[in-house]
mmCIF file of C-alpha atoms in Angstrom:
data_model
loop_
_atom_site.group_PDB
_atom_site.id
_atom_site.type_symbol
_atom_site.label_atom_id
_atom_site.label_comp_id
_atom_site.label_asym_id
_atom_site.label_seq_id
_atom_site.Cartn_x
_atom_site.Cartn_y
_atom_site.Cartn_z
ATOM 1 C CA UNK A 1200 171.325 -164.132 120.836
ATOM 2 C CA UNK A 1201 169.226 -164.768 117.955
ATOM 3 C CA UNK A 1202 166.652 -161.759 119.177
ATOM 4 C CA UNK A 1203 166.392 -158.827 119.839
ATOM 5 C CA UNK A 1204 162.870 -156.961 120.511
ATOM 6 C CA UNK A 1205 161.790 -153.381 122.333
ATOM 7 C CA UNK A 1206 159.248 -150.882 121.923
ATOM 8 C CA UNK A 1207 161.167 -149.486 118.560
ATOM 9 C CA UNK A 1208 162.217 -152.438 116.994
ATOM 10 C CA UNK A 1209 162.269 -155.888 116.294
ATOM 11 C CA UNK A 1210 165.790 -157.992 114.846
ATOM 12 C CA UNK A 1211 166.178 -161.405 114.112
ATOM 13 C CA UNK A 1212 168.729 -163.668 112.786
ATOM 14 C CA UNK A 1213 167.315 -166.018 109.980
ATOM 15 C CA UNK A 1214 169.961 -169.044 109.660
ATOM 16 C CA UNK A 1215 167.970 -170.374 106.891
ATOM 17 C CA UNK A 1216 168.923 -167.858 104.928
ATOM 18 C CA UNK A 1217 171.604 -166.470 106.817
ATOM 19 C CA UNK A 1218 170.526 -163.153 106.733
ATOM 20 C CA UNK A 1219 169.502 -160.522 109.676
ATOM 21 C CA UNK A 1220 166.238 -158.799 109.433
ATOM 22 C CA UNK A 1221 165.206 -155.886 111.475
ATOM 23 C CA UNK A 1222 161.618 -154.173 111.589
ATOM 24 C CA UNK A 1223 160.689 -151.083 112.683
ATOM 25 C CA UNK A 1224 157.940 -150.621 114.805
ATOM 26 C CA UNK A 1225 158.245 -147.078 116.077
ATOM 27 C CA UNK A 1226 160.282 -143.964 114.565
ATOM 28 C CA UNK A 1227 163.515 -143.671 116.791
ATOM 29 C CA UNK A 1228 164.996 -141.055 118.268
ATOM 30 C CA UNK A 1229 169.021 -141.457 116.947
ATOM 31 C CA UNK A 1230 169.925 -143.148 120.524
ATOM 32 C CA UNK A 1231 167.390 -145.776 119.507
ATOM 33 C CA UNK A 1232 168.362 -145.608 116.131
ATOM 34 C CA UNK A 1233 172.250 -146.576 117.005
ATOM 35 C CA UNK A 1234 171.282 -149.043 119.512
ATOM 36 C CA UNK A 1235 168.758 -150.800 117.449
ATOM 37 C CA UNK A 1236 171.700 -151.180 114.744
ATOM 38 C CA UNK A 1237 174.458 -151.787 117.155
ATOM 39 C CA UNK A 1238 172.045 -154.692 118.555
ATOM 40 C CA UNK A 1239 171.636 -155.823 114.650
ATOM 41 C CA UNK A 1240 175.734 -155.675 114.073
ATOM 42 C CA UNK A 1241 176.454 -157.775 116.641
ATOM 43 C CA UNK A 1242 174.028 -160.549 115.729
ATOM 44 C CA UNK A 1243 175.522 -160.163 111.970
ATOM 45 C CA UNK A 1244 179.400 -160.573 113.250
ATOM 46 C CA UNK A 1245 178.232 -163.523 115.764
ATOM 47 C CA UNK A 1246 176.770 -165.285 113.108
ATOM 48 C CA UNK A 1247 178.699 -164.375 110.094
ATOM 49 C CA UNK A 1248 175.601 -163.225 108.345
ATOM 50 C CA UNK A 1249 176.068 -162.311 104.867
ATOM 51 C CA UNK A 1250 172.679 -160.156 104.051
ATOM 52 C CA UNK A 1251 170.593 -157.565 105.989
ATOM 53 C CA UNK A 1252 166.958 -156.686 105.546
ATOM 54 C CA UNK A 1253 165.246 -153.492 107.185
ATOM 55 C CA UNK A 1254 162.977 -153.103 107.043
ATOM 56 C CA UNK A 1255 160.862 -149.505 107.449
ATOM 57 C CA UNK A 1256 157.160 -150.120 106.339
ATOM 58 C CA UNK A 1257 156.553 -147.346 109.010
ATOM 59 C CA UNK A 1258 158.639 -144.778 106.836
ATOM 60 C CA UNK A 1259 160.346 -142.599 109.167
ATOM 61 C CA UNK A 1260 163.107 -140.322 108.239
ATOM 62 C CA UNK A 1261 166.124 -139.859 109.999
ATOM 63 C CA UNK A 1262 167.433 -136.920 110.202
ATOM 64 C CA UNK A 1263 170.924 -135.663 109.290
ATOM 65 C CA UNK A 1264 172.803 -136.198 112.307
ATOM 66 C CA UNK A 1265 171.019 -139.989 112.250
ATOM 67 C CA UNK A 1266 172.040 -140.948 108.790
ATOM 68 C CA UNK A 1267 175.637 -139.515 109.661
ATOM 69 C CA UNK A 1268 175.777 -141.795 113.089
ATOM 70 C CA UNK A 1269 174.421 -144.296 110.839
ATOM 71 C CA UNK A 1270 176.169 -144.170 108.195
ATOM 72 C CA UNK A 1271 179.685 -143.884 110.933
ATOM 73 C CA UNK A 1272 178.679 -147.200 113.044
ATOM 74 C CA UNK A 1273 178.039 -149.029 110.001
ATOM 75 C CA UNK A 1274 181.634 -148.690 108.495
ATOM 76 C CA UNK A 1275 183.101 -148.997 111.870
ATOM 77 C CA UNK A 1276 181.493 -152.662 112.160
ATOM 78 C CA UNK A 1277 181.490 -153.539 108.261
ATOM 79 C CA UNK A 1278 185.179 -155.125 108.809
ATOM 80 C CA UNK A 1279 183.868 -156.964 111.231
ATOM 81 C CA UNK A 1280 181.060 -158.662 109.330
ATOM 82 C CA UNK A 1281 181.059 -161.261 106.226
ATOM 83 C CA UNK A 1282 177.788 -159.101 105.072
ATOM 84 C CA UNK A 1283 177.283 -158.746 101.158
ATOM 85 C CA UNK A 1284 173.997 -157.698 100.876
ATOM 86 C CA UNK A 1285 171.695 -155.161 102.397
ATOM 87 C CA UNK A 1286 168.271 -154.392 101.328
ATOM 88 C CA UNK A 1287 165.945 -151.416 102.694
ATOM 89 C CA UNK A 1288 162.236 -151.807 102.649
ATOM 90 C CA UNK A 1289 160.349 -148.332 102.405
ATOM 91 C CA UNK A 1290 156.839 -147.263 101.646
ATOM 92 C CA UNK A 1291 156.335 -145.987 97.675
ATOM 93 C CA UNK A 1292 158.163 -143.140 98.242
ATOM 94 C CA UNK A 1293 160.911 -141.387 96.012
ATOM 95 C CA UNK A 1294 162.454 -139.286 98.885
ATOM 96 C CA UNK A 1295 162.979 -142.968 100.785
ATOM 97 C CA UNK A 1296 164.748 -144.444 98.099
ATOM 98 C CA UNK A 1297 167.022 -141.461 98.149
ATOM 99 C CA UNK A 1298 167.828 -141.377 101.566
ATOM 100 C CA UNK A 1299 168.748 -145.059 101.314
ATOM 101 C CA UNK A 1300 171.049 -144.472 98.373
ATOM 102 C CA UNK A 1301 172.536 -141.569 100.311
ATOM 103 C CA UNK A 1302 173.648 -143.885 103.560
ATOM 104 C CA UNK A 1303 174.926 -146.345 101.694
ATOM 105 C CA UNK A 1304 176.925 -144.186 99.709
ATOM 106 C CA UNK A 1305 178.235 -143.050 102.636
ATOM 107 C CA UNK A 1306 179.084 -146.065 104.557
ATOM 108 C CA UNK A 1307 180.450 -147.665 101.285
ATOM 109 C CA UNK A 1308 182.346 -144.129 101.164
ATOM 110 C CA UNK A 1309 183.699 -144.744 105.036
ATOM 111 C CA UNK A 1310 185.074 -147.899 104.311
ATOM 112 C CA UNK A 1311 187.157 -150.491 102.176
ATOM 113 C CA UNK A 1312 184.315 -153.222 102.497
ATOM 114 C CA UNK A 1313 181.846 -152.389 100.202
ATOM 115 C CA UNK A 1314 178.163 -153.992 100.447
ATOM 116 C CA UNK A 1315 175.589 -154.298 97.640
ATOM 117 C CA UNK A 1316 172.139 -152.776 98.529
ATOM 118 C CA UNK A 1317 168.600 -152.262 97.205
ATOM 119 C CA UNK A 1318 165.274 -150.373 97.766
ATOM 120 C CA UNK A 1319 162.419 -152.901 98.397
ATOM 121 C CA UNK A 1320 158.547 -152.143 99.038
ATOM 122 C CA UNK A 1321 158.193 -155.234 99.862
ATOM 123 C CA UNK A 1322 159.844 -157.285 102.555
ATOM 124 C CA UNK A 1323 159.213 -160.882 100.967
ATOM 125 C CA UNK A 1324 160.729 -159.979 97.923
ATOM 126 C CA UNK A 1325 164.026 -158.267 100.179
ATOM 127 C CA UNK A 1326 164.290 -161.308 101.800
ATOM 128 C CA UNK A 1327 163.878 -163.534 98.822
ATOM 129 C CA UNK A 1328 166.825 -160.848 96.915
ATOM 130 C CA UNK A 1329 169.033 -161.211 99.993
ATOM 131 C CA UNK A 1330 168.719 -165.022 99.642
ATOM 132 C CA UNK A 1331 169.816 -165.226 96.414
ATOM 133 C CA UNK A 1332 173.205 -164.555 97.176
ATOM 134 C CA UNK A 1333 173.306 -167.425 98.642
ATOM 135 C CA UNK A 1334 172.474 -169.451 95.775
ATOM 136 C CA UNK A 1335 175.390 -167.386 93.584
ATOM 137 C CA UNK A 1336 177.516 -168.315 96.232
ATOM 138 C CA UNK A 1337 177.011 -172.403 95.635
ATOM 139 C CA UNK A 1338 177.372 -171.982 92.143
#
C-alpha cells in the first residue's frame, strides 16, 4: 500500500524521496487521529522510510489525551521504523509550533530511537528539508 485516503486524511509514500507525507483534510476526533497515524506507521516500516511530513495547513489542535495517544503510538512503532526525520507543517502560529515541540519531546522522551523534527509553514520546503537527509546520507 502506497495510499491511504478518507474523509480526514490523505498519506502517501514518496519513494523518490523516501519519505511519507500525510495531509490533513479534516480535524480528527483522536480515533481518527490514531488511525490516520497507525495507517502512516505502517507504510513507513513497509517501506523503510526514513522522513515524515504532516502536514496540518488546516491547524487543528489536538487535545491532551490526543497528543498523549500520539505521542504513545509513535514510540511504540519508532523501533520499528528506519525514520530520521519528521517535519510538521502548521499555519503561522506560535501555539502550533509549541505543540509540535511538545509531542516530539515526548515521543523522543518514550523511546531510545530518537528522530530529528522541524516546524514548517510550508509543505514544499518540509519536503525539500526531509529530502536532504538523503543527500547527507550519500555523502
Amino acid at each position: 500500500m502506497n495510499h491511504y485516503k478518507d474523509n480526514y486524511c490523505h498519506i502517501s509514500y514518496l519513494p523518490d524521496t523516501n519519505q511519507i507525507y500525510l495531509k490533513w483534510h479534516l480535524p480528527p476526533c483522536e480515533s481518527k487521529l490514531i488511525h490516520c497515524y497507525e495507517k502512516g506507521f505502517e507504510m513507513a516500516i513497509k517501506n523503510q522510510a526514513v522522513s515524515w511530513v504532516t502536514d496540518n495547513s488546516i491547524g487543528f489542535q489536538p487535545d491532551l489525551s490526543m497528543q498523549r495517544a500520539l505521542a504513545q503510538l509513535a514510540a511504540s512503532r519508532m523501533k520499528y521504523t528506519s525514520l530520521k526525520r519528521f517535519a510538521r507543517v502548521t499555519p503561522m502560529d506560535v501555539f502550533q509550533e509549541l505543540l509540535t515541540h511538545k509531542i516530539l519531546n515526548q515521543i523522543n522522551d518514550l523511546t531510545v530511537t530518537t528522530i530529528e523534527y522541524e516546524v514548517f509553514h510550508n509543505s514544499k520546503d518540509a519536503q525539500v528539508w526531509c529530502a536532504q537527509l538523503n543527500l547527507l546520507s550519500v555523502n
